[in-house]
């Protein structure tokens, strides 16, 4: 993001008071601006196509439709947009459906203003923001489920740096060795490299190598992005 860049934000919530509070916080920042507000899913899709926001805060339960369905529809119209689910409900089903719909984050409405602002900037950079207790549990359980499938170390295709994501294998498990799946599972649990090494009885340098390969194969920059990307793209069925 350059100094002259203003992050364009669209707010989607059926409560005017919530939108007003969010708008006040966001517009107080020099590097971001609320460019529109919607009170329903269909309105959000229409405004997104018209206003082309960088980041969208999307409520889940609205009188005018489900925010998760709206997220998927919005991203079909504007795939480069970053959607963050913003809700009062820290529920496993919402987190999982949000990931599968394409949202890059899940934030609760009782988050501090500083966290809200940090989320806007992180989403704009393309980072994944799933930091609630339930979100961590969902990601961990999803990866554990996928990692239970037997994998082999031989004949495993890799995703080369710069490869188009549309050309990736239908099942992302095809891209990983069995050990990489185990490391990815422990990453989802939030373990550090030295803790993963002890857990799997391997050297810390070996863990670092596996983590590097996982991020490289998925073309992402951090651990959370790796796990969320894998779930969203069919790694977890």
CSV table of C-alpha atoms in Angstrom, one decimal:
chain,number,residue,atom,x,y,z
A,1,UNK,CA,0.0,0.0,0.0
A,2,UNK,CA,1.4,3.4,-1.0
A,3,UNK,CA,1.1,6.6,1.0
A,4,UNK,CA,-1.6,7.9,-1.5
A,5,UNK,CA,-3.7,4.7,-1.3
A,6,UNK,CA,-7.1,5.0,0.5
A,7,UNK,CA,-8.6,1.7,1.4
A,8,UNK,CA,-12.2,1.7,0.2
A,9,UNK,CA,-14.6,0.0,2.7
A,10,UNK,CA,-18.2,-1.1,2.3
A,11,UNK,CA,-20.3,-1.8,5.4
A,12,UNK,CA,-23.0,-4.4,5.3
A,13,UNK,CA,-25.3,-4.6,8.3
A,14,UNK,CA,-29.1,-4.3,8.7
A,15,UNK,CA,-28.6,-2.1,11.9
A,16,UNK,CA,-28.1,1.5,11.1
A,17,UNK,CA,-26.5,2.2,14.5
A,18,UNK,CA,-23.8,-0.5,13.9
A,19,UNK,CA,-23.0,1.0,10.5
A,20,UNK,CA,-22.8,4.4,12.0
A,21,UNK,CA,-20.3,3.4,14.6
A,22,UNK,CA,-18.2,1.5,12.1
A,23,UNK,CA,-18.2,4.4,9.7
A,24,UNK,CA,-17.1,6.8,12.5
A,25,UNK,CA,-14.1,4.6,13.4
A,26,UNK,CA,-13.0,3.9,9.9
A,27,UNK,CA,-13.4,7.4,8.5
A,28,UNK,CA,-11.2,8.7,11.4
A,29,UNK,CA,-8.3,7.0,9.8
A,30,UNK,CA,-6.2,8.8,7.1
A,31,UNK,CA,-5.7,5.7,5.0
A,32,UNK,CA,-9.2,4.4,4.7
A,33,UNK,CA,-12.8,5.6,3.9
A,34,UNK,CA,-16.3,4.1,4.0
A,35,UNK,CA,-17.5,4.4,0.4
A,36,UNK,CA,-20.9,2.8,1.0
A,37,UNK,CA,-23.4,1.1,3.3
A,38,UNK,CA,-25.8,-1.7,2.6
A,39,UNK,CA,-28.6,-3.1,4.8
A,40,UNK,CA,-29.0,-6.4,3.0
A,41,UNK,CA,-27.1,-9.0,1.1
A,42,UNK,CA,-28.5,-8.2,-2.4
A,43,UNK,CA,-27.9,-4.5,-1.8
A,44,UNK,CA,-24.3,-5.3,-0.8
A,45,UNK,CA,-23.7,-7.2,-4.1
A,46,UNK,CA,-25.1,-4.4,-6.1
A,47,UNK,CA,-23.1,-1.7,-4.3
A,48,UNK,CA,-19.9,-3.7,-4.5
A,49,UNK,CA,-20.2,-3.9,-8.3
A,50,UNK,CA,-20.9,-0.1,-8.4
A,51,UNK,CA,-18.4,1.1,-5.8
A,52,UNK,CA,-15.6,-1.5,-6.1
A,53,UNK,CA,-14.5,-1.5,-2.5
A,54,UNK,CA,-11.2,-3.0,-1.3
A,55,UNK,CA,-12.7,-4.4,1.9
A,56,UNK,CA,-16.2,-5.4,2.9
A,57,UNK,CA,-17.5,-5.9,6.5
A,58,UNK,CA,-20.3,-8.4,6.2
A,59,UNK,CA,-22.9,-9.2,8.9
A,60,UNK,CA,-24.2,-12.8,8.9
A,61,UNK,CA,-27.9,-12.6,10.0
A,62,UNK,CA,-29.8,-9.8,8.3
A,63,UNK,CA,-33.5,-9.4,7.5
A,64,UNK,CA,-32.5,-8.9,3.8
A,65,UNK,CA,-30.7,-12.2,3.5
A,66,UNK,CA,-27.9,-14.4,4.7
A,67,UNK,CA,-24.5,-12.6,4.8
A,68,UNK,CA,-22.6,-15.8,4.0
A,69,UNK,CA,-24.6,-16.3,0.8
A,70,UNK,CA,-24.0,-12.6,0.0
A,71,UNK,CA,-20.3,-13.1,0.5
A,72,UNK,CA,-20.1,-15.8,-2.1
A,73,UNK,CA,-22.3,-13.8,-4.6
A,74,UNK,CA,-20.3,-10.6,-4.0
A,75,UNK,CA,-17.0,-12.4,-4.7
A,76,UNK,CA,-18.3,-13.8,-7.9
A,77,UNK,CA,-18.9,-10.3,-9.1
A,78,UNK,CA,-15.8,-8.7,-7.5
A,79,UNK,CA,-13.3,-11.5,-6.9
A,80,UNK,CA,-10.4,-9.1,-5.9
A,81,UNK,CA,-12.5,-7.7,-3.0
A,82,UNK,CA,-11.7,-8.8,0.6
A,83,UNK,CA,-14.7,-9.8,2.7
A,84,UNK,CA,-14.5,-9.9,6.5
A,85,UNK,CA,-17.4,-11.5,8.4
A,86,UNK,CA,-18.4,-9.2,11.2
A,87,UNK,CA,-21.0,-10.7,13.6
A,88,UNK,CA,-22.0,-11.1,17.2
A,89,UNK,CA,-22.0,-14.9,16.8
A,90,UNK,CA,-18.8,-16.8,17.4
A,91,UNK,CA,-20.2,-20.1,16.0
A,92,UNK,CA,-18.3,-22.9,14.3
A,93,UNK,CA,-20.7,-23.3,11.4
A,94,UNK,CA,-20.5,-19.6,10.6
A,95,UNK,CA,-16.7,-19.6,10.7
A,96,UNK,CA,-16.5,-22.7,8.4
A,97,UNK,CA,-19.1,-21.4,6.0
A,98,UNK,CA,-17.4,-18.0,5.9
A,99,UNK,CA,-14.1,-19.6,4.9
A,100,UNK,CA,-15.7,-21.7,2.2
A,101,UNK,CA,-17.6,-18.7,0.9
A,102,UNK,CA,-14.3,-16.9,0.4
A,103,UNK,CA,-14.1,-14.5,3.4
A,104,UNK,CA,-10.6,-13.6,4.5
A,105,UNK,CA,-11.6,-12.9,8.1
A,106,UNK,CA,-14.0,-13.4,10.9
A,107,UNK,CA,-14.4,-10.7,13.5
A,108,UNK,CA,-16.8,-10.2,16.4
A,109,UNK,CA,-18.7,-6.9,16.9
A,110,UNK,CA,-17.3,-6.5,20.4
A,111,UNK,CA,-13.8,-6.2,19.0
A,112,UNK,CA,-11.8,-3.1,20.1
A,113,UNK,CA,-11.6,-0.2,17.6
A,114,UNK,CA,-7.9,-0.8,17.2
A,115,UNK,CA,-8.5,-4.4,16.2
A,116,UNK,CA,-11.1,-3.3,13.7
A,117,UNK,CA,-8.7,-0.9,12.1
A,118,UNK,CA,-5.9,-3.5,12.0
A,119,UNK,CA,-8.3,-5.9,10.4
A,120,UNK,CA,-9.1,-3.5,7.6
A,121,UNK,CA,-5.4,-3.1,6.8
A,122,UNK,CA,-4.6,-6.8,7.1
A,123,UNK,CA,-7.5,-7.7,4.9
A,124,UNK,CA,-6.4,-5.2,2.3
A,125,UNK,CA,-3.0,-6.8,2.3
A,126,UNK,CA,-4.6,-10.1,1.7
A,127,UNK,CA,-4.0,-11.6,5.1
A,128,UNK,CA,-6.3,-14.0,6.8
A,129,UNK,CA,-7.8,-12.8,10.1
A,130,UNK,CA,-9.5,-15.7,11.9
A,131,UNK,CA,-8.5,-15.0,15.6
A,132,UNK,CA,-11.5,-15.9,17.7
A,133,UNK,CA,-11.4,-18.9,20.0
A,134,UNK,CA,-14.0,-20.7,17.9
A,135,UNK,CA,-12.3,-19.8,14.6
A,136,UNK,CA,-9.1,-21.4,15.9
A,137,UNK,CA,-11.0,-24.5,16.9
A,138,UNK,CA,-12.7,-24.8,13.5
A,139,UNK,CA,-9.5,-24.5,11.6
A,140,UNK,CA,-7.7,-27.0,13.8
A,141,UNK,CA,-10.5,-29.6,13.6
A,142,UNK,CA,-10.7,-29.1,9.8
A,143,UNK,CA,-7.1,-29.7,9.2
A,144,UNK,CA,-7.0,-32.6,11.6
A,145,UNK,CA,-9.8,-34.2,9.6
A,146,UNK,CA,-7.9,-33.8,6.4
A,147,UNK,CA,-4.6,-34.9,7.9
A,148,UNK,CA,-6.2,-38.2,8.9
A,149,UNK,CA,-6.2,-39.3,5.2
A,150,UNK,CA,-3.1,-41.5,4.4
A,151,UNK,CA,-0.5,-39.8,2.3
A,152,UNK,CA,2.7,-41.0,0.8
A,153,UNK,CA,6.1,-39.3,0.3
A,154,UNK,CA,6.5,-40.5,-3.3
A,155,UNK,CA,5.1,-39.1,-6.5
A,156,UNK,CA,3.6,-36.0,-4.9
A,157,UNK,CA,3.2,-33.0,-7.3
A,158,UNK,CA,4.1,-29.6,-6.0
A,159,UNK,CA,2.7,-26.1,-6.7
A,160,UNK,CA,5.4,-24.0,-8.2
A,161,UNK,CA,6.0,-20.4,-7.3
A,162,UNK,CA,3.9,-18.1,-9.5
A,163,UNK,CA,1.6,-20.9,-10.6
A,164,UNK,CA,-2.0,-19.7,-11.3
A,165,UNK,CA,-4.3,-20.9,-8.5
A,166,UNK,CA,-6.9,-22.0,-11.1
A,167,UNK,CA,-4.3,-24.7,-12.2
A,168,UNK,CA,-3.9,-26.2,-8.8
A,169,UNK,CA,-5.0,-29.8,-8.2
A,170,UNK,CA,-8.6,-30.5,-7.3
A,171,UNK,CA,-7.6,-31.8,-3.9
A,172,UNK,CA,-4.8,-29.8,-2.3
A,173,UNK,CA,-3.8,-32.9,-0.4
A,174,UNK,CA,-2.2,-34.0,-3.6
A,175,UNK,CA,0.3,-31.2,-3.2
A,176,UNK,CA,1.6,-32.3,0.3
A,177,UNK,CA,3.6,-35.1,1.7
A,178,UNK,CA,2.3,-36.9,4.7
A,179,UNK,CA,4.7,-35.1,7.0
A,180,UNK,CA,3.7,-31.8,5.6
A,181,UNK,CA,0.1,-32.5,6.5
A,182,UNK,CA,1.2,-33.3,10.0
A,183,UNK,CA,3.1,-30.1,10.3
A,184,UNK,CA,0.2,-28.1,8.8
A,185,UNK,CA,-2.1,-29.7,11.4
A,186,UNK,CA,0.2,-28.6,14.3
A,187,UNK,CA,0.4,-25.1,12.7
A,188,UNK,CA,-3.4,-24.9,12.9
A,189,UNK,CA,-3.2,-25.7,16.6
A,190,UNK,CA,-1.0,-22.6,17.0
A,191,UNK,CA,2.2,-24.5,17.9
A,192,UNK,CA,5.6,-22.9,17.4
A,193,UNK,CA,8.3,-24.6,15.4
A,194,UNK,CA,10.1,-25.9,18.4
A,195,UNK,CA,6.8,-27.3,19.8
A,196,UNK,CA,6.0,-29.0,16.5
A,197,UNK,CA,9.5,-30.5,16.5
A,198,UNK,CA,9.0,-32.0,19.9
A,199,UNK,CA,5.5,-33.2,19.1
A,200,UNK,CA,6.5,-35.0,15.9
A,201,UNK,CA,10.0,-36.1,17.1
A,202,UNK,CA,11.9,-34.3,14.3
A,203,UNK,CA,14.4,-31.5,14.3
A,204,UNK,CA,13.4,-27.8,14.4
A,205,UNK,CA,15.3,-27.1,11.2
A,206,UNK,CA,13.2,-29.9,9.5
A,207,UNK,CA,10.0,-28.2,10.8
A,208,UNK,CA,11.2,-24.9,9.3
A,209,UNK,CA,11.8,-26.6,6.0
A,210,UNK,CA,8.3,-28.1,6.0
A,211,UNK,CA,6.7,-24.8,6.9
A,212,UNK,CA,8.5,-23.0,4.2
A,213,UNK,CA,7.4,-25.6,1.6
A,214,UNK,CA,3.8,-25.5,2.8
A,215,UNK,CA,3.7,-21.7,2.4
A,216,UNK,CA,5.5,-21.9,-0.9
A,217,UNK,CA,3.2,-24.5,-2.3
A,218,UNK,CA,0.1,-22.5,-1.3
A,219,UNK,CA,1.7,-19.2,-2.4
A,220,UNK,CA,0.8,-17.5,0.9
A,221,UNK,CA,2.8,-15.5,3.4
A,222,UNK,CA,1.8,-16.7,6.9
A,223,UNK,CA,0.5,-19.8,8.7
A,224,UNK,CA,-3.1,-18.7,9.1
A,225,UNK,CA,-3.4,-17.9,5.4
A,226,UNK,CA,-2.1,-21.4,4.6
A,227,UNK,CA,-4.7,-23.1,6.7
A,228,UNK,CA,-7.6,-20.9,5.6
A,229,UNK,CA,-6.5,-21.2,1.9
A,230,UNK,CA,-6.4,-25.0,2.2
A,231,UNK,CA,-9.9,-25.2,3.7
A,232,UNK,CA,-11.4,-22.7,1.2
A,233,UNK,CA,-10.0,-24.5,-1.8
A,234,UNK,CA,-11.3,-27.9,-1.1
A,235,UNK,CA,-8.4,-29.3,1.1
A,236,UNK,CA,-11.1,-30.0,3.6
A,237,UNK,CA,-14.3,-31.6,2.2
